[in-house]
Amino acid sequence: MHPAKRIAGLLSIYCVLLNLFPSRAADSPRIQGTFLQLLNSHFDWQPDKWVQLFDYFRQLGISELVIQWTVSDQTAFFTSPTLSGGTPFEKSLELCDKHRIKVYAGLVRDPAYWAKIGQDSALAKSYLRKAIVQSEAASNQLIAIVQKHPSFAGWYITEEIDDVNWVEPQKRQVLFEYLHDLSAHLHKLAPSGKVALSGFSNANLDPKSLEKFWEELLKQSSVDVVMFQDGIGAGKLQIDYLGLYLAAIKKATDAQSRELQIVVETFRQVGEKPFAAVPASLDRIKRQMDVAGRYSSKIVAFSVPEYMTPLAGQDAEHLFRDYLSSFPVSR
């Protein structure tokens, strides 16, 4: 039986209660931030294309940018003394300085991450030991760059946290130790910078169990910001049940005095292997934003560059224009 069906009865009850006693964190939710995935194609971007992207950010009112990773597959997107690469990260920082956009600098992306953490606790621990060495090495190189830029707000731990791979207590502790050690290193490196982490639910845990998991994760680490993905675009959660999971994660972050940001997926997945997606309709995104606004005043899109600017094609341009018509920005 699918996990979502297994807890459907409980969720239905929660939905009734949620509708009776809704929470509101923002009266007029709107998108304030976005992720940016740096790709090899960005090495070939001319300066005017970067300027154009950030002008779209300006029109949308973007004030926060999460650069999801700065190293991927042994390729650095910044000037590195040990890895081949280029300067897309530095170009992004310069434009963020200009537009007063706060930046979270992501660390290392490993395409094998999901396969590796699906192993038993001993193998997962061995894998994460290697991962922390790579992430600390990247951050040690990045600090010389980011400390020159007023736009730098902190770090983003690239590994996303789900509610499937960390159910076993012993394996869960492996994750907590990894996040404890990495977040401590990042705080020591940049004491004024925040450490952010992203997660999502596959509806594998009921909301109360999810709350307990995240509260313990935050208790054992010094992660400052949780960016919780709504999972609607990828079909991981149904929008009717979304509020239950956001309420759970809000309780966890409030209990540990951490910041919660909601990641609204602005795409509709149309393929899995390989992953494929198209821009979602604004009507659906508005529903997601309305729910997200009950639990956080900060809504982050995943993601504007791929699904919500004219640079990404006709459908993305339509979403960009529709959004501006519904949410005009004066800056």
Coordinates of C-alpha atoms in Angstrom, one line a residue:
M1 CA 0.0 0.0 0.0
H2 CA 1.3 3.5 -0.9
P3 CA 2.4 5.4 2.3
A4 CA 0.1 8.3 1.5
K5 CA -2.9 5.9 1.5
R6 CA -1.8 4.2 4.7
I7 CA -2.1 7.5 6.6
A8 CA -5.1 8.9 4.6
G9 CA -7.5 8.6 7.5
L10 CA -5.3 10.5 9.9
L11 CA -4.6 13.2 7.3
S12 CA -8.3 13.7 6.6
I13 CA -8.9 14.4 10.2
Y14 CA -6.0 16.8 10.3
C15 CA -7.3 18.6 7.2
V16 CA -10.6 19.3 8.9
L17 CA -8.9 20.7 12.0
L18 CA -6.5 22.7 9.8
N19 CA -9.4 24.3 8.0
L20 CA -11.1 25.1 11.2
F21 CA -8.0 26.7 12.8
P22 CA -5.8 28.0 10.0
S23 CA -2.5 29.6 10.7
R24 CA -1.3 32.7 8.9
A25 CA 2.3 33.9 8.7
A26 CA 1.7 36.2 5.8
D27 CA -1.4 38.0 4.5
S28 CA -0.2 38.4 0.9
P29 CA 2.4 35.7 0.2
R30 CA 4.6 36.2 -2.8
I31 CA 7.9 34.7 -4.1
Q32 CA 10.9 36.3 -2.5
G33 CA 13.7 33.9 -3.4
T34 CA 14.8 31.3 -5.9
F35 CA 17.3 28.6 -6.4
L36 CA 19.9 28.7 -9.1
Q37 CA 21.5 25.4 -10.4
L38 CA 24.9 26.2 -12.0
L39 CA 25.5 24.0 -15.0
N40 CA 28.3 23.6 -17.5
S41 CA 26.3 25.7 -20.0
H42 CA 26.8 28.7 -17.7
F43 CA 30.5 28.7 -18.5
D44 CA 29.5 29.9 -22.0
W45 CA 27.1 32.6 -20.9
Q46 CA 28.0 36.1 -22.1
P47 CA 27.8 39.0 -19.7
D48 CA 24.6 40.3 -21.2
K49 CA 22.8 37.1 -20.5
W50 CA 23.8 37.2 -16.8
V51 CA 22.6 40.8 -16.7
Q52 CA 19.3 39.8 -18.3
L53 CA 18.7 37.0 -15.8
F54 CA 19.2 39.3 -12.9
D55 CA 17.0 41.9 -14.4
Y56 CA 14.2 39.3 -14.5
F57 CA 15.0 38.6 -10.8
R58 CA 14.6 42.4 -10.2
Q59 CA 11.3 42.5 -12.0
L60 CA 10.0 39.6 -9.9
G61 CA 11.1 41.1 -6.7
I62 CA 13.7 38.4 -5.8
S63 CA 15.7 39.3 -2.7
E64 CA 17.3 35.9 -2.0
L65 CA 19.3 33.5 -4.1
V66 CA 20.3 30.0 -3.2
I67 CA 23.1 28.8 -5.4
Q68 CA 22.4 25.1 -5.0
W69 CA 26.0 24.0 -5.5
T70 CA 29.4 25.5 -6.4
V71 CA 31.1 22.1 -7.2
S72 CA 29.5 19.3 -9.3
D73 CA 31.2 16.2 -10.5
Q74 CA 34.7 17.6 -9.7
T75 CA 34.0 20.7 -11.6
A76 CA 34.1 24.1 -9.8
F77 CA 31.9 27.0 -10.7
F78 CA 34.4 29.4 -9.1
T79 CA 38.1 30.0 -9.3
S80 CA 39.5 27.0 -7.6
P81 CA 43.2 26.2 -7.0
T82 CA 42.6 22.5 -7.1
L83 CA 39.6 21.9 -9.5
S84 CA 39.0 22.9 -13.1
G85 CA 36.1 25.2 -13.8
G86 CA 35.2 28.9 -14.3
T87 CA 33.6 31.9 -12.7
P88 CA 29.8 31.7 -12.9
F89 CA 29.6 31.8 -9.1
E90 CA 31.7 35.1 -8.9
K91 CA 29.5 36.6 -11.7
S92 CA 26.4 35.8 -9.7
L93 CA 27.8 37.3 -6.5
E94 CA 28.7 40.5 -8.3
L95 CA 25.2 40.9 -9.7
C96 CA 23.7 40.0 -6.3
D97 CA 25.8 42.8 -4.8
K98 CA 24.4 45.2 -7.4
H99 CA 20.8 44.2 -6.9
R100 CA 21.0 43.8 -3.2
I101 CA 20.1 40.1 -3.3
K102 CA 21.3 37.9 -0.4
V103 CA 23.1 34.8 -1.4
Y104 CA 23.4 31.3 0.1
A105 CA 26.5 29.6 -1.3
G106 CA 25.9 25.9 -1.9
L107 CA 28.7 23.4 -1.6
V108 CA 29.3 20.0 -3.4
R109 CA 26.9 18.1 -5.5
D110 CA 27.4 14.4 -5.9
P111 CA 25.1 12.8 -8.5
A112 CA 25.5 9.5 -6.7
Y113 CA 24.1 10.9 -3.4
W114 CA 20.7 9.2 -3.5
A115 CA 22.1 5.8 -4.3
K116 CA 24.8 6.1 -1.6
I117 CA 22.5 7.1 1.2
G118 CA 20.1 4.2 0.3
Q119 CA 22.8 1.8 1.7
D120 CA 23.0 0.5 5.2
S121 CA 24.1 2.7 8.1
A122 CA 27.8 1.6 8.0
L123 CA 28.1 2.4 4.2
A124 CA 26.1 5.6 4.6
K125 CA 28.5 6.7 7.3
S126 CA 31.5 6.0 5.2
Y127 CA 30.0 7.9 2.3
L128 CA 29.2 10.9 4.4
R129 CA 32.7 11.0 5.9
K130 CA 34.0 11.4 2.4
A131 CA 31.3 14.0 1.6
I132 CA 32.2 16.2 4.6
V133 CA 35.8 16.3 3.5
Q134 CA 34.8 17.5 0.1
S135 CA 32.3 20.1 1.4
E136 CA 34.8 21.4 4.0
A137 CA 37.5 21.7 1.2
A138 CA 35.1 23.6 -1.0
S139 CA 34.0 26.0 1.7
N140 CA 37.7 26.6 2.7
Q141 CA 38.3 27.8 -0.9
L142 CA 35.0 29.7 -1.2
I143 CA 35.5 31.8 2.0
A144 CA 38.2 33.9 0.3
I145 CA 35.6 34.8 -2.4
V146 CA 32.4 35.2 -0.4
Q147 CA 33.9 37.4 2.3
K148 CA 34.5 40.1 -0.3
H149 CA 30.8 40.4 -1.1
P150 CA 28.1 42.1 1.0
S151 CA 25.5 39.8 -0.7
F152 CA 26.8 36.7 1.1
A153 CA 24.3 35.6 3.7
G154 CA 25.6 32.1 4.5
W155 CA 26.0 28.6 3.3
Y156 CA 23.7 26.0 1.8
I157 CA 24.3 22.3 2.5
T158 CA 23.6 20.7 -0.8
E159 CA 22.4 17.3 0.4
E160 CA 18.6 17.3 0.6
I161 CA 16.9 15.4 3.5
D162 CA 13.9 13.1 2.8
D163 CA 11.7 11.0 5.1
V164 CA 12.6 7.6 3.5
N165 CA 16.3 7.1 3.9
W166 CA 16.7 8.1 7.5
V167 CA 14.0 6.2 9.3
E168 CA 16.2 3.6 11.0
P169 CA 17.5 5.1 14.3
Q170 CA 21.1 4.1 13.8
K171 CA 21.2 5.5 10.3
R172 CA 19.4 8.7 11.4
Q173 CA 22.2 9.3 13.9
V174 CA 24.7 9.0 11.1
L175 CA 23.0 11.9 9.4
F176 CA 22.7 14.0 12.6
E177 CA 26.5 13.6 13.2
Y178 CA 27.3 14.6 9.7
L179 CA 25.1 17.7 9.9
H180 CA 26.5 18.6 13.3
D181 CA 30.1 18.5 12.2
L182 CA 29.5 20.3 8.8
S183 CA 27.4 23.0 10.2
A184 CA 29.9 23.6 13.0
H185 CA 32.7 23.9 10.5
L186 CA 30.7 26.4 8.4
H187 CA 29.9 28.6 11.4
K188 CA 33.5 28.6 12.4
L189 CA 34.5 29.6 8.9
A190 CA 32.0 32.5 8.6
P191 CA 30.6 33.3 12.1
S192 CA 28.1 35.9 10.8
G193 CA 26.8 33.6 8.1
K194 CA 23.8 31.4 8.4
V195 CA 23.7 27.7 7.5
A196 CA 20.7 26.5 5.4
L197 CA 19.5 23.1 4.6
S198 CA 16.7 21.8 2.4
G199 CA 14.3 18.9 2.9
F200 CA 11.0 17.4 1.7
S201 CA 8.5 14.6 2.5
N202 CA 7.5 11.7 0.4
A203 CA 4.5 11.2 2.8
N204 CA 6.5 8.2 4.2
L205 CA 6.2 9.6 7.7
D206 CA 3.0 11.0 9.2
P207 CA 3.2 14.7 10.1
K208 CA 3.9 14.1 13.8
S209 CA 6.7 11.7 13.1
L210 CA 8.1 14.2 10.6
E211 CA 8.0 16.9 13.2
K212 CA 9.9 14.8 15.7
F213 CA 12.5 13.8 13.1
W214 CA 13.3 17.4 12.2
E215 CA 13.2 18.7 15.7
E216 CA 15.9 16.2 16.7
L217 CA 17.9 17.0 13.5
L218 CA 17.9 20.7 14.5
K219 CA 18.6 19.9 18.1
Q220 CA 21.8 18.0 17.2
S221 CA 23.1 20.5 14.6
S222 CA 23.6 24.2 14.2
V223 CA 21.5 24.5 11.0
D224 CA 19.9 28.0 11.1
V225 CA 17.5 27.9 8.2
V226 CA 15.2 25.0 6.9
M227 CA 14.1 25.4 3.3
F228 CA 11.2 22.9 3.1
Q229 CA 10.1 21.9 -0.4
D230 CA 6.4 21.6 -0.9
G231 CA 6.8 18.6 -3.2
I232 CA 3.7 19.5 -5.3
G233 CA 5.6 19.8 -8.7
A234 CA 7.2 16.4 -8.2
G235 CA 4.0 14.8 -7.0
K236 CA 5.4 13.9 -3.6
L237 CA 2.6 15.5 -1.7
Q238 CA -1.0 16.4 -2.5
I239 CA -1.9 20.0 -2.1
D240 CA -4.9 19.1 0.1
Y241 CA -2.5 17.6 2.6
L242 CA 0.4 20.0 2.2
G243 CA -0.6 22.2 5.2
L244 CA -0.3 19.2 7.5
Y245 CA 3.4 18.7 6.7
L246 CA 4.2 22.4 6.7
A247 CA 2.5 22.7 10.1
A248 CA 4.7 19.9 11.3
I249 CA 7.9 21.4 10.1
K250 CA 7.0 24.8 11.5
K251 CA 6.5 23.2 14.9
A252 CA 9.9 21.6 14.7
T253 CA 11.7 24.8 13.6
D254 CA 9.8 26.9 16.2
A255 CA 10.7 24.5 18.9
Q256 CA 14.4 24.9 18.1
S257 CA 14.1 28.6 17.3
R258 CA 15.2 28.2 13.7
E259 CA 14.0 30.0 10.5
L260 CA 11.6 28.2 8.2
Q261 CA 11.3 29.1 4.5
I262 CA 8.9 27.2 2.2
V263 CA 10.1 26.2 -1.3
V264 CA 7.3 26.3 -3.8
E265 CA 7.9 24.1 -6.8
T266 CA 7.0 26.1 -9.9
F267 CA 7.2 23.1 -12.2
R268 CA 5.1 20.1 -13.2
Q269 CA 7.1 16.9 -13.6
V270 CA 6.5 15.1 -16.8
G271 CA 9.4 12.5 -16.7
E272 CA 11.4 10.7 -14.1
K273 CA 14.4 9.0 -15.8
P274 CA 15.7 11.3 -16.9
F275 CA 14.0 14.0 -14.9
A276 CA 11.8 16.3 -17.1
A277 CA 9.5 19.1 -16.1
V278 CA 7.6 22.0 -17.6
P279 CA 6.4 25.3 -16.0
A280 CA 3.3 24.9 -13.8
S281 CA 0.2 27.0 -14.2
L282 CA 0.0 30.2 -12.1
D283 CA -3.3 29.0 -10.7
R284 CA -1.7 26.0 -9.2
I285 CA 1.3 28.0 -7.9
K286 CA -1.0 30.5 -6.3
R287 CA -2.6 27.6 -4.3
Q288 CA 0.8 26.5 -3.2
M289 CA 1.7 30.0 -2.2
D290 CA -1.5 30.5 -0.2
V291 CA -0.8 27.3 1.8
A292 CA 2.9 28.2 2.3
G293 CA 2.0 31.7 3.5
R294 CA 0.3 30.3 6.5
Y295 CA 3.5 28.9 7.8
S296 CA 6.3 31.2 6.7
S297 CA 6.7 34.8 5.5
K298 CA 9.5 33.7 3.2
I299 CA 8.6 31.8 0.0
V300 CA 11.4 30.5 -2.3
A301 CA 10.7 29.3 -5.8
F302 CA 12.2 26.2 -7.4
S303 CA 13.0 27.6 -9.6
V304 CA 12.8 30.9 -11.4
P305 CA 15.7 30.5 -13.9
E306 CA 14.4 27.1 -15.3
Y307 CA 10.6 27.7 -15.2
M308 CA 9.8 31.4 -14.8
T309 CA 11.8 33.6 -17.1
P310 CA 11.8 34.3 -20.8
L311 CA 15.3 32.8 -21.0
A312 CA 13.8 29.3 -20.4
G313 CA 11.4 29.3 -23.3
Q314 CA 7.9 30.4 -24.2
D315 CA 6.0 28.6 -21.5
A316 CA 8.3 30.0 -18.8
E317 CA 7.9 33.4 -20.3
H318 CA 4.1 33.1 -20.1
L319 CA 4.4 32.2 -16.4
F320 CA 6.7 35.1 -15.9
R321 CA 4.2 37.5 -17.5
D322 CA 1.2 36.0 -15.7
Y323 CA 3.0 36.3 -12.4
L324 CA 3.9 39.9 -12.9
S325 CA 0.3 40.7 -13.8
S326 CA -0.9 39.1 -10.6
F327 CA 2.0 40.3 -8.4
P328 CA 3.3 43.6 -9.7
V329 CA 6.5 44.7 -8.1
S330 CA 7.8 48.3 -7.7
R331 CA 11.5 48.5 -7.0

